[in-house]
mmCIF file of C-alpha atoms in Angstrom:
data_model
loop_
_atom_site.group_PDB
_atom_site.id
_atom_site.type_symbol
_atom_site.label_atom_id
_atom_site.label_comp_id
_atom_site.label_asym_id
_atom_site.label_seq_id
_atom_site.Cartn_x
_atom_site.Cartn_y
_atom_site.Cartn_z
ATOM 1 C CA UNK A 1 46.363 34.537 0.760
ATOM 2 C CA UNK A 2 46.108 33.618 4.490
ATOM 3 C CA UNK A 3 46.248 30.012 5.854
ATOM 4 C CA UNK A 4 42.535 30.493 7.196
ATOM 5 C CA UNK A 5 41.236 31.354 3.704
ATOM 6 C CA UNK A 6 43.188 29.049 2.327
ATOM 7 C CA UNK A 7 41.260 25.995 4.163
ATOM 8 C CA UNK A 8 38.172 27.678 3.640
ATOM 9 C CA UNK A 9 38.265 27.522 -0.607
ATOM 10 C CA UNK A 10 39.960 23.820 -0.120
ATOM 11 C CA UNK A 11 36.647 22.913 1.620
ATOM 12 C CA UNK A 12 34.464 24.376 -0.726
ATOM 13 C CA UNK A 13 35.905 22.872 -3.566
ATOM 14 C CA UNK A 14 35.578 19.432 -1.912
ATOM 15 C CA UNK A 15 31.853 20.218 -1.581
ATOM 16 C CA UNK A 16 31.587 21.485 -5.050
ATOM 17 C CA UNK A 17 33.314 18.052 -6.218
ATOM 18 C CA UNK A 18 31.345 15.995 -3.911
ATOM 19 C CA UNK A 19 27.586 17.893 -5.190
ATOM 20 C CA UNK A 20 29.482 17.093 -8.743
ATOM 21 C CA UNK A 21 29.434 13.003 -7.924
ATOM 22 C CA UNK A 22 26.369 13.325 -6.115
ATOM 23 C CA UNK A 23 23.949 15.730 -8.599
ATOM 24 C CA UNK A 24 20.838 14.055 -10.371
ATOM 25 C CA UNK A 25 20.972 13.337 -14.161
ATOM 26 C CA UNK A 26 18.724 15.805 -16.088
ATOM 27 C CA UNK A 27 15.575 13.936 -17.273
ATOM 28 C CA UNK A 28 16.631 14.011 -20.780
ATOM 29 C CA UNK A 29 20.540 12.872 -19.726
ATOM 30 C CA UNK A 30 18.912 10.108 -18.295
ATOM 31 C CA UNK A 31 16.315 8.908 -21.063
ATOM 32 C CA UNK A 32 19.240 8.960 -23.187
ATOM 33 C CA UNK A 33 21.220 7.137 -20.640
ATOM 34 C CA UNK A 34 18.206 4.025 -20.592
ATOM 35 C CA UNK A 35 18.325 4.021 -24.688
ATOM 36 C CA UNK A 36 21.701 3.389 -24.634
ATOM 37 C CA UNK A 37 21.751 0.987 -22.074
ATOM 38 C CA UNK A 38 19.019 -0.785 -24.367
ATOM 39 C CA UNK A 39 21.046 -1.427 -26.824
ATOM 40 C CA UNK A 40 23.656 -3.397 -25.174
ATOM 41 C CA UNK A 41 24.035 -7.103 -25.651
ATOM 42 C CA UNK A 42 25.833 -10.249 -25.013
ATOM 43 C CA UNK A 43 27.821 -10.111 -27.988
ATOM 44 C CA UNK A 44 29.337 -6.600 -26.751
ATOM 45 C CA UNK A 45 27.431 -4.559 -29.309
ATOM 46 C CA UNK A 46 26.811 -0.953 -27.215
ATOM 47 C CA UNK A 47 28.637 -1.731 -24.365
ATOM 48 C CA UNK A 48 31.356 1.117 -24.730
ATOM 49 C CA UNK A 49 27.853 3.255 -25.164
ATOM 50 C CA UNK A 50 26.591 1.596 -22.270
ATOM 51 C CA UNK A 51 29.998 2.197 -20.289
ATOM 52 C CA UNK A 52 29.477 6.048 -20.340
ATOM 53 C CA UNK A 53 25.727 5.881 -20.070
ATOM 54 C CA UNK A 54 26.273 4.386 -16.386
ATOM 55 C CA UNK A 55 28.220 7.328 -15.561
ATOM 56 C CA UNK A 56 25.123 9.642 -15.743
ATOM 57 C CA UNK A 57 23.288 6.138 -14.369
ATOM 58 C CA UNK A 58 25.356 6.606 -11.364
ATOM 59 C CA UNK A 59 23.814 10.313 -10.604
ATOM 60 C CA UNK A 60 20.374 8.535 -10.648
ATOM 61 C CA UNK A 61 18.277 9.570 -7.566
ATOM 62 C CA UNK A 62 15.367 7.786 -5.765
ATOM 63 C CA UNK A 63 13.392 9.913 -7.340
ATOM 64 C CA UNK A 64 14.224 8.829 -10.955
ATOM 65 C CA UNK A 65 13.845 5.382 -9.981
ATOM 66 C CA UNK A 66 10.469 5.304 -11.700
ATOM 67 C CA UNK A 67 11.533 6.557 -15.074
ATOM 68 C CA UNK A 68 14.432 3.741 -14.691
ATOM 69 C CA UNK A 69 11.814 1.143 -14.052
ATOM 70 C CA UNK A 70 10.057 2.205 -17.259
ATOM 71 C CA UNK A 71 12.925 1.507 -18.855
ATOM 72 C CA UNK A 72 13.184 -2.047 -17.885
ATOM 73 C CA UNK A 73 9.969 -2.890 -20.276
ATOM 74 C CA UNK A 74 11.287 -5.219 -23.213
ATOM 75 C CA UNK A 75 14.843 -4.661 -22.129
ATOM 76 C CA UNK A 76 17.058 -7.838 -23.083
ATOM 77 C CA UNK A 77 18.409 -9.673 -19.801
ATOM 78 C CA UNK A 78 21.889 -7.964 -20.064
ATOM 79 C CA UNK A 79 20.143 -4.752 -20.047
ATOM 80 C CA UNK A 80 18.420 -5.335 -16.965
ATOM 81 C CA UNK A 81 20.788 -6.016 -15.334
ATOM 82 C CA UNK A 82 22.626 -3.104 -15.770
ATOM 83 C CA UNK A 83 19.475 -0.522 -14.834
ATOM 84 C CA UNK A 84 18.822 -3.060 -11.771
ATOM 85 C CA UNK A 85 22.441 -1.709 -10.883
ATOM 86 C CA UNK A 86 21.153 1.561 -11.674
ATOM 87 C CA UNK A 87 18.555 1.730 -9.588
ATOM 88 C CA UNK A 88 20.445 -0.302 -6.782
ATOM 89 C CA UNK A 89 22.707 2.539 -6.698
ATOM 90 C CA UNK A 90 20.542 5.013 -6.357
ATOM 91 C CA UNK A 91 18.606 3.516 -3.091
ATOM 92 C CA UNK A 92 22.168 3.227 -1.712
ATOM 93 C CA UNK A 93 23.111 7.208 -2.078
ATOM 94 C CA UNK A 94 19.604 7.687 -0.257
ATOM 95 C CA UNK A 95 16.918 9.550 -0.103
ATOM 96 C CA UNK A 96 13.230 8.917 -0.072
ATOM 97 C CA UNK A 97 11.133 6.953 -2.425
ATOM 98 C CA UNK A 98 8.659 8.148 -4.783
ATOM 99 C CA UNK A 99 6.502 5.509 -3.276
ATOM 100 C CA UNK A 100 2.911 7.064 -5.099
ATOM 101 C CA UNK A 101 4.700 6.557 -8.319
ATOM 102 C CA UNK A 102 6.463 3.550 -7.779
ATOM 103 C CA UNK A 103 3.170 1.901 -6.576
ATOM 104 C CA UNK A 104 1.560 3.223 -9.866
ATOM 105 C CA UNK A 105 3.994 1.223 -12.230
ATOM 106 C CA UNK A 106 3.712 -1.728 -9.925
ATOM 107 C CA UNK A 107 -0.211 -1.630 -9.838
ATOM 108 C CA UNK A 108 0.692 -1.355 -13.619
ATOM 109 C CA UNK A 109 0.613 -5.485 -15.027
ATOM 110 C CA UNK A 110 1.874 -4.136 -18.591
ATOM 111 C CA UNK A 111 4.809 -3.674 -17.147
ATOM 112 C CA UNK A 112 8.317 -5.667 -16.980
ATOM 113 C CA UNK A 113 7.550 -8.723 -14.700
ATOM 114 C CA UNK A 114 11.317 -8.090 -13.364
ATOM 115 C CA UNK A 115 10.410 -4.274 -12.892
ATOM 116 C CA UNK A 116 7.458 -4.776 -10.937
ATOM 117 C CA UNK A 117 9.532 -7.270 -9.028
ATOM 118 C CA UNK A 118 12.064 -5.016 -8.185
ATOM 119 C CA UNK A 119 9.176 -2.260 -7.360
ATOM 120 C CA UNK A 120 7.793 -4.234 -4.867
ATOM 121 C CA UNK A 121 10.813 -5.518 -2.799
ATOM 122 C CA UNK A 122 11.508 -1.758 -2.800
ATOM 123 C CA UNK A 123 8.078 -0.553 -1.767
ATOM 124 C CA UNK A 124 8.060 -3.336 0.912
ATOM 125 C CA UNK A 125 11.403 -3.625 2.360
ATOM 126 C CA UNK A 126 10.422 -1.607 5.484
ATOM 127 C CA UNK A 127 6.974 -1.676 5.376
ATOM 128 C CA UNK A 128 5.308 -5.533 6.141
ATOM 129 C CA UNK A 129 1.918 -4.201 6.670
ATOM 130 C CA UNK A 130 1.851 -2.906 2.738
ATOM 131 C CA UNK A 131 3.399 -6.495 1.956
ATOM 132 C CA UNK A 132 0.270 -8.162 4.141
ATOM 133 C CA UNK A 133 -2.292 -6.343 2.182
ATOM 134 C CA UNK A 134 -0.533 -6.877 -1.438
ATOM 135 C CA UNK A 135 0.570 -10.470 -1.528
ATOM 136 C CA UNK A 136 -2.796 -11.942 -1.381
ATOM 137 C CA UNK A 137 -3.717 -10.235 -4.734
ATOM 138 C CA UNK A 138 -0.706 -11.546 -6.653
ATOM 139 C CA UNK A 139 -2.540 -14.741 -6.624
ATOM 140 C CA UNK A 140 -3.178 -14.638 -10.454
ATOM 141 C CA UNK A 141 -0.184 -12.226 -11.319
ATOM 142 C CA UNK A 142 1.569 -12.513 -14.785
ATOM 143 C CA UNK A 143 4.832 -12.093 -12.687
ATOM 144 C CA UNK A 144 5.583 -15.658 -11.508
ATOM 145 C CA UNK A 145 8.016 -14.601 -8.839
ATOM 146 C CA UNK A 146 5.072 -12.473 -7.451
ATOM 147 C CA UNK A 147 2.755 -14.706 -8.005
ATOM 148 C CA UNK A 148 4.831 -17.359 -6.468
ATOM 149 C CA UNK A 149 4.625 -14.998 -2.919
ATOM 150 C CA UNK A 150 0.985 -15.573 -3.264
ATOM 151 C CA UNK A 151 0.667 -19.105 -3.543
ATOM 152 C CA UNK A 152 3.084 -19.603 -0.355
ATOM 153 C CA UNK A 153 0.987 -17.299 1.868
ATOM 154 C CA UNK A 154 -1.780 -19.101 0.848
ATOM 155 C CA UNK A 155 -0.028 -22.503 2.180
ATOM 156 C CA UNK A 156 1.172 -20.585 4.719
ATOM 157 C CA UNK A 157 -2.278 -19.956 6.016
ATOM 158 C CA UNK A 158 -3.641 -23.462 5.462
ATOM 159 C CA UNK A 159 -0.915 -24.620 7.981
ATOM 160 C CA UNK A 160 -3.309 -22.383 10.479
ATOM 161 C CA UNK A 161 -6.719 -23.750 9.368
ATOM 162 C CA UNK A 162 -8.854 -26.708 9.937
ATOM 163 C CA UNK A 163 -8.684 -29.421 7.307
ATOM 164 C CA UNK A 164 -11.726 -28.196 5.891
ATOM 165 C CA UNK A 165 -10.895 -24.531 5.554
ATOM 166 C CA UNK A 166 -7.347 -25.162 4.478
ATOM 167 C CA UNK A 167 -8.366 -27.833 1.829
ATOM 168 C CA UNK A 168 -10.347 -24.784 0.637
ATOM 169 C CA UNK A 169 -6.877 -22.202 0.286
ATOM 170 C CA UNK A 170 -4.568 -25.207 -0.938
ATOM 171 C CA UNK A 171 -7.386 -26.015 -3.580
ATOM 172 C CA UNK A 172 -7.918 -21.963 -4.842
ATOM 173 C CA UNK A 173 -3.914 -21.674 -4.801
ATOM 174 C CA UNK A 174 -3.362 -25.058 -6.730
ATOM 175 C CA UNK A 175 -5.434 -23.132 -9.805
ATOM 176 C CA UNK A 176 -3.585 -20.434 -9.457
ATOM 177 C CA UNK A 177 -0.108 -22.252 -8.899
ATOM 178 C CA UNK A 178 1.814 -22.209 -12.617
ATOM 179 C CA UNK A 179 5.502 -23.747 -11.298
ATOM 180 C CA UNK A 180 5.983 -27.108 -10.848
ATOM 181 C CA UNK A 181 7.702 -27.122 -7.697
ATOM 182 C CA UNK A 182 4.458 -24.997 -6.102
ATOM 183 C CA UNK A 183 1.820 -27.695 -7.602
ATOM 184 C CA UNK A 184 3.723 -30.507 -6.090
ATOM 185 C CA UNK A 185 4.188 -28.801 -2.737
ATOM 186 C CA UNK A 186 0.450 -28.656 -2.969
ATOM 187 C CA UNK A 187 -0.465 -32.060 -4.314
ATOM 188 C CA UNK A 188 1.401 -33.111 -1.039
ATOM 189 C CA UNK A 189 -0.381 -31.129 1.252
ATOM 190 C CA UNK A 190 -3.645 -31.806 -0.304
ATOM 191 C CA UNK A 191 -2.854 -35.312 -0.205
ATOM 192 C CA UNK A 192 -2.419 -34.992 3.860
ATOM 193 C CA UNK A 193 -6.012 -34.241 4.028
ATOM 194 C CA UNK A 194 -6.733 -36.911 1.863
ATOM 195 C CA UNK A 195 -7.395 -35.055 -1.307
ATOM 196 C CA UNK A 196 -5.900 -36.880 -4.262
ATOM 197 C CA UNK A 197 -4.617 -34.729 -7.557
ATOM 198 C CA UNK A 198 -3.217 -36.139 -10.843
ATOM 199 C CA UNK A 199 0.072 -34.592 -10.752
ATOM 200 C CA UNK A 200 0.934 -35.561 -14.143
ATOM 201 C CA UNK A 201 -2.357 -33.771 -15.856
ATOM 202 C CA UNK A 202 -2.258 -30.635 -13.426
ATOM 203 C CA UNK A 203 0.849 -29.962 -14.885
ATOM 204 C CA UNK A 204 0.191 -31.365 -18.925
ATOM 205 C CA UNK A 205 2.408 -33.730 -19.110
ATOM 206 C CA UNK A 206 2.267 -35.561 -22.187
ATOM 207 C CA UNK A 207 2.063 -39.775 -21.333
ATOM 208 C CA UNK A 208 1.008 -41.141 -24.812
ATOM 209 C CA UNK A 209 4.576 -41.432 -27.189
ATOM 210 C CA UNK A 210 5.763 -43.739 -30.019
ATOM 211 C CA UNK A 211 9.180 -44.290 -29.613
ATOM 212 C CA UNK A 212 11.584 -45.576 -32.174
ATOM 213 C CA UNK A 213 15.298 -46.088 -31.696
ATOM 214 C CA UNK A 214 18.363 -46.527 -30.912
ATOM 215 C CA UNK A 215 20.392 -44.582 -33.950
ATOM 216 C CA UNK A 216 23.555 -44.068 -34.224
ATOM 217 C CA UNK A 217 25.401 -41.350 -32.444
ATOM 218 C CA UNK A 218 28.877 -42.078 -32.043
ATOM 219 C CA UNK A 219 31.554 -39.189 -31.000
ATOM 220 C CA UNK A 220 28.048 -36.965 -30.665
ATOM 221 C CA UNK A 221 28.068 -36.946 -34.396
ATOM 222 C CA UNK A 222 24.224 -36.906 -35.404
ATOM 223 C CA UNK A 223 22.751 -33.890 -33.415
ATOM 224 C CA UNK A 224 22.465 -32.195 -36.455
ATOM 225 C CA UNK A 225 22.056 -35.192 -38.740
ATOM 226 C CA UNK A 226 18.242 -35.623 -39.834
ATOM 227 C CA UNK A 227 17.877 -39.644 -38.800
ATOM 228 C CA UNK A 228 15.100 -42.361 -39.467
ATOM 229 C CA UNK A 229 11.638 -39.808 -39.025
ATOM 230 C CA UNK A 230 13.378 -36.669 -38.740
ATOM 231 C CA UNK A 231 14.152 -36.878 -43.051
ATOM 232 C CA UNK A 232 10.039 -36.112 -43.245
ATOM 233 C CA UNK A 233 8.859 -34.645 -39.828
ATOM 234 C CA UNK A 234 5.481 -33.928 -42.141
ATOM 235 C CA UNK A 235 4.412 -37.019 -42.937
ATOM 236 C CA UNK A 236 5.540 -39.423 -39.929
ATOM 237 C CA UNK A 237 4.674 -42.993 -40.737
ATOM 238 C CA UNK A 238 4.209 -45.142 -37.295
ATOM 239 C CA UNK A 239 4.533 -48.072 -39.317
ATOM 240 C CA UNK A 240 8.069 -47.318 -41.186
ATOM 241 C CA UNK A 241 10.861 -49.261 -40.496
ATOM 242 C CA UNK A 242 14.293 -48.056 -40.531
ATOM 243 C CA UNK A 243 18.162 -49.030 -40.053
ATOM 244 C CA UNK A 244 18.866 -48.429 -36.264
ATOM 245 C CA UNK A 245 22.545 -48.376 -34.736
ATOM 246 C CA UNK A 246 24.433 -51.273 -35.421
ATOM 247 C CA UNK A 247 24.127 -54.106 -32.517
ATOM 248 C CA UNK A 248 27.735 -55.534 -32.460
ATOM 249 C CA UNK A 249 28.542 -55.014 -35.773
ATOM 250 C CA UNK A 250 25.267 -56.243 -37.245
ATOM 251 C CA UNK A 251 22.641 -54.131 -38.529
ATOM 252 C CA UNK A 252 19.480 -53.593 -37.010
ATOM 253 C CA UNK A 253 15.946 -52.809 -37.713
ATOM 254 C CA UNK A 254 14.103 -50.584 -35.761
ATOM 255 C CA UNK A 255 10.259 -49.575 -35.881
ATOM 256 C CA UNK A 256 7.842 -47.388 -33.502
ATOM 257 C CA UNK A 257 6.586 -48.549 -30.057
ATOM 258 C CA UNK A 258 3.848 -47.429 -28.016
ATOM 259 C CA UNK A 259 4.217 -46.318 -24.639
ATOM 260 C CA UNK A 260 2.476 -44.511 -21.891
ATOM 261 C CA UNK A 261 4.374 -43.618 -19.236
ATOM 262 C CA UNK A 262 2.450 -43.686 -15.084
ATOM 263 C CA UNK A 263 5.360 -41.445 -13.928
ATOM 264 C CA UNK A 264 3.732 -38.880 -11.747
ATOM 265 C CA UNK A 265 6.085 -36.160 -14.017
ATOM 266 C CA UNK A 266 5.749 -37.470 -17.376
ATOM 267 C CA UNK A 267 9.305 -38.726 -17.383
ATOM 268 C CA UNK A 268 9.983 -40.879 -19.916
ATOM 269 C CA UNK A 269 12.877 -43.292 -18.889
ATOM 270 C CA UNK A 270 14.150 -44.893 -22.815
ATOM 271 C CA UNK A 271 16.968 -46.937 -20.909
ATOM 272 C CA UNK A 272 13.947 -49.415 -20.026
ATOM 273 C CA UNK A 273 11.594 -49.024 -23.007
ATOM 274 C CA UNK A 274 14.591 -48.404 -26.037
ATOM 275 C CA UNK A 275 17.934 -49.735 -24.455
ATOM 276 C CA UNK A 276 20.676 -49.275 -21.711
ATOM 277 C CA UNK A 277 23.114 -48.067 -24.136
ATOM 278 C CA UNK A 278 25.419 -44.814 -25.201
ATOM 279 C CA UNK A 279 26.363 -42.880 -28.370
ATOM 280 C CA UNK A 280 22.608 -43.665 -29.260
ATOM 281 C CA UNK A 281 19.345 -41.135 -30.483
ATOM 282 C CA UNK A 282 15.786 -42.187 -29.896
ATOM 283 C CA UNK A 283 12.893 -40.172 -31.413
ATOM 284 C CA UNK A 284 9.573 -39.782 -29.983
ATOM 285 C CA UNK A 285 6.197 -38.936 -31.373
ATOM 286 C CA UNK A 286 2.536 -37.743 -29.462
ATOM 287 C CA UNK A 287 -0.268 -36.178 -30.680
ATOM 288 C CA UNK A 288 -1.944 -33.186 -29.281
ATOM 289 C CA UNK A 289 -5.498 -32.422 -30.044
ATOM 290 C CA UNK A 290 -6.435 -28.538 -30.152
ATOM 291 C CA UNK A 291 -9.493 -27.207 -29.645
ATOM 292 C CA UNK A 292 -8.574 -24.346 -31.909
ATOM 293 C CA UNK A 293 -5.738 -22.874 -33.195
ATOM 294 C CA UNK A 294 -3.874 -21.125 -30.708
ATOM 295 C CA UNK A 295 -0.324 -20.297 -29.395
ATOM 296 C CA UNK A 296 1.364 -22.537 -26.953
ATOM 297 C CA UNK A 297 4.896 -22.509 -25.226
ATOM 298 C CA UNK A 298 6.206 -26.277 -24.786
ATOM 299 C CA UNK A 299 8.349 -26.953 -21.852
ATOM 300 C CA UNK A 300 10.785 -29.583 -21.986
ATOM 301 C CA UNK A 301 12.747 -31.192 -19.499
ATOM 302 C CA UNK A 302 15.735 -33.379 -20.696
ATOM 303 C CA UNK A 303 19.114 -34.592 -19.399
ATOM 304 C CA UNK A 304 20.232 -35.387 -22.755
ATOM 305 C CA UNK A 305 20.799 -33.301 -26.146
ATOM 306 C CA UNK A 306 17.082 -32.899 -27.300
ATOM 307 C CA UNK A 307 15.114 -30.960 -30.152
ATOM 308 C CA UNK A 308 11.424 -30.644 -30.353
ATOM 309 C CA UNK A 309 9.296 -30.164 -33.455
ATOM 310 C CA UNK A 310 5.794 -29.224 -33.339
ATOM 311 C CA UNK A 311 3.563 -29.507 -36.924
ATOM 312 C CA UNK A 312 7.752 -29.638 -38.272
ATOM 313 C CA UNK A 313 8.476 -26.537 -37.032
ATOM 314 C CA UNK A 314 11.689 -26.594 -34.648
ATOM 315 C CA UNK A 315 11.009 -24.964 -31.282
ATOM 316 C CA UNK A 316 13.470 -26.479 -28.993
ATOM 317 C CA UNK A 317 17.362 -26.951 -29.547
ATOM 318 C CA UNK A 318 19.567 -28.130 -26.681
ATOM 319 C CA UNK A 319 22.953 -29.663 -27.432
ATOM 320 C CA UNK A 320 23.743 -29.854 -23.659
ATOM 321 C CA UNK A 321 24.219 -33.624 -21.677
ATOM 322 C CA UNK A 322 24.021 -34.275 -18.227
ATOM 323 C CA UNK A 323 23.797 -31.399 -16.615
ATOM 324 C CA UNK A 324 20.684 -32.249 -14.654
ATOM 325 C CA UNK A 325 16.653 -32.186 -15.475
ATOM 326 C CA UNK A 326 13.713 -30.135 -14.474
ATOM 327 C CA UNK A 327 10.222 -30.278 -16.206
ATOM 328 C CA UNK A 328 10.878 -26.255 -17.394
ATOM 329 C CA UNK A 329 13.986 -26.765 -18.194
ATOM 330 C CA UNK A 330 13.733 -25.401 -22.052
ATOM 331 C CA UNK A 331 10.857 -24.093 -23.585
ATOM 332 C CA UNK A 332 9.943 -22.782 -26.709
ATOM 333 C CA UNK A 333 6.816 -20.616 -28.263
ATOM 334 C CA UNK A 334 4.743 -22.582 -31.138
ATOM 335 C CA UNK A 335 1.178 -22.561 -32.832
ATOM 336 C CA UNK A 336 -0.909 -25.018 -32.729
ATOM 337 C CA UNK A 337 -3.800 -25.837 -35.328
ATOM 338 C CA UNK A 338 -7.369 -26.550 -34.285
ATOM 339 C CA UNK A 339 -7.705 -30.501 -34.227
ATOM 340 C CA UNK A 340 -4.730 -33.043 -33.983
ATOM 341 C CA UNK A 341 -0.828 -31.614 -34.202
ATOM 342 C CA UNK A 342 2.474 -33.689 -33.867
ATOM 343 C CA UNK A 343 5.083 -33.073 -31.229
ATOM 344 C CA UNK A 344 8.461 -35.134 -32.474
ATOM 345 C CA UNK A 345 11.310 -34.837 -29.632
ATOM 346 C CA UNK A 346 14.684 -36.201 -30.733
ATOM 347 C CA UNK A 347 17.004 -37.382 -27.593
ATOM 348 C CA UNK A 348 20.477 -37.907 -28.101
ATOM 349 C CA UNK A 349 22.539 -39.944 -25.813
ATOM 350 C CA UNK A 350 26.708 -39.185 -25.617
ATOM 351 C CA UNK A 351 29.259 -41.861 -24.515
ATOM 352 C CA UNK A 352 30.248 -40.405 -21.432
ATOM 353 C CA UNK A 353 30.871 -43.385 -19.033
ATOM 354 C CA UNK A 354 30.146 -42.015 -15.337
ATOM 355 C CA UNK A 355 27.492 -43.529 -13.397
ATOM 356 C CA UNK A 356 25.714 -40.338 -13.189
ATOM 357 C CA UNK A 357 25.855 -40.087 -17.250
ATOM 358 C CA UNK A 358 23.462 -43.221 -17.798
ATOM 359 C CA UNK A 359 20.211 -41.505 -17.636
ATOM 360 C CA UNK A 360 18.365 -41.143 -20.686
ATOM 361 C CA UNK A 361 15.001 -39.604 -20.257
ATOM 362 C CA UNK A 362 12.765 -36.704 -21.045
ATOM 363 C CA UNK A 363 9.166 -34.846 -20.103
ATOM 364 C CA UNK A 364 7.254 -32.733 -22.128
ATOM 365 C CA UNK A 365 4.098 -30.602 -21.026
ATOM 366 C CA UNK A 366 2.140 -28.247 -22.884
ATOM 367 C CA UNK A 367 1.299 -24.918 -21.621
ATOM 368 C CA UNK A 368 0.310 -21.341 -21.715
ATOM 369 C CA UNK A 369 3.038 -18.309 -21.795
ATOM 370 C CA UNK A 370 1.977 -18.021 -18.113
ATOM 371 C CA UNK A 371 2.754 -22.112 -17.277
ATOM 372 C CA UNK A 372 -0.758 -22.673 -16.876
ATOM 373 C CA UNK A 373 -1.655 -26.351 -18.367
ATOM 374 C CA UNK A 374 -3.177 -26.258 -21.781
ATOM 375 C CA UNK A 375 -4.963 -29.683 -22.023
ATOM 376 C CA UNK A 376 -5.963 -31.637 -25.071
ATOM 377 C CA UNK A 377 -9.690 -31.156 -26.299
ATOM 378 C CA UNK A 378 -11.398 -34.037 -24.756
ATOM 379 C CA UNK A 379 -12.713 -36.858 -27.049
ATOM 380 C CA UNK A 380 -16.296 -36.752 -28.119
ATOM 381 C CA UNK A 381 -18.384 -39.537 -25.852
ATOM 382 C CA UNK A 382 -18.501 -42.483 -27.445
ATOM 383 C CA UNK A 383 -22.112 -43.512 -29.508
ATOM 384 C CA UNK A 384 -23.914 -45.872 -27.698
#
């Protein structure tokens, strides 16, 4: 065999290997691989099968991106990350995006929020005109990351408008804003134009509470212990008296006290209302009158370990101390009945002595699944 012929064979073999490496996955194989990825979970279940599946997904072409996007619907967060990596790999390998199919996927708001955001980013990354066209239409989008883009657009537009026009733009954005940081920014922008917004009501924070404490929590021992009102969450007695945390070794009785926060972010500061004390627990009780039976999301900010119950059902449980606090830090779904609903929160302070570990506070708001405020039913007008 001549040297020239050997070189030709080597080149052909090289091209063949390269073609095999970059050949697109067959559609049935791709679907099976996506299904395997969707089975992986954070406990390690399905990991080996997912690794094998990625060998197939790593051959996906840009034309197959819509199929992978559909695979993101209802996927768990870990599977989402794997599928996103597969899409990014397909883009990096090159090829024209199937824009018509991706636009159709994006326009269907029933698809995965993350998948639609990814489709939007890919479609608009090199098409600023399309971004300009689409962003204003996202003002009521169920995907909060996409809605954010529209809210920011109206804020930017207001900066170029007269005060009267800007108030209209900002008010429209405020009515559709769902995330606390954007609502706060819109409140501030409107305030500059002499329009005052009740931030606490706008975000749905619960201002009125009954508080009882402190109860014992030395060595973080009682997070899962039923103390005081927790013994019977179905029968909250606001006239009850409980054995509290001993005071300098002496017994202490604790009773419910009424409190209404004036903080714009609905923060209830327990250091001020109960005591600046370590290794302790306080319970808060609030009533929420619902006009009808409805599903809601309880959102809670708390810098201490916390549990939240709605009508005796546990909806939030977070045994974490001093990692920061924001209004939507923790959330849980609940079903409100028509009429009065009982919300109970348990806030546990540990015994860390660092200055930053002295905070003991919480905030709670009621929303729908998009973060829109759910306000209590109005009270009937007083009879004359």
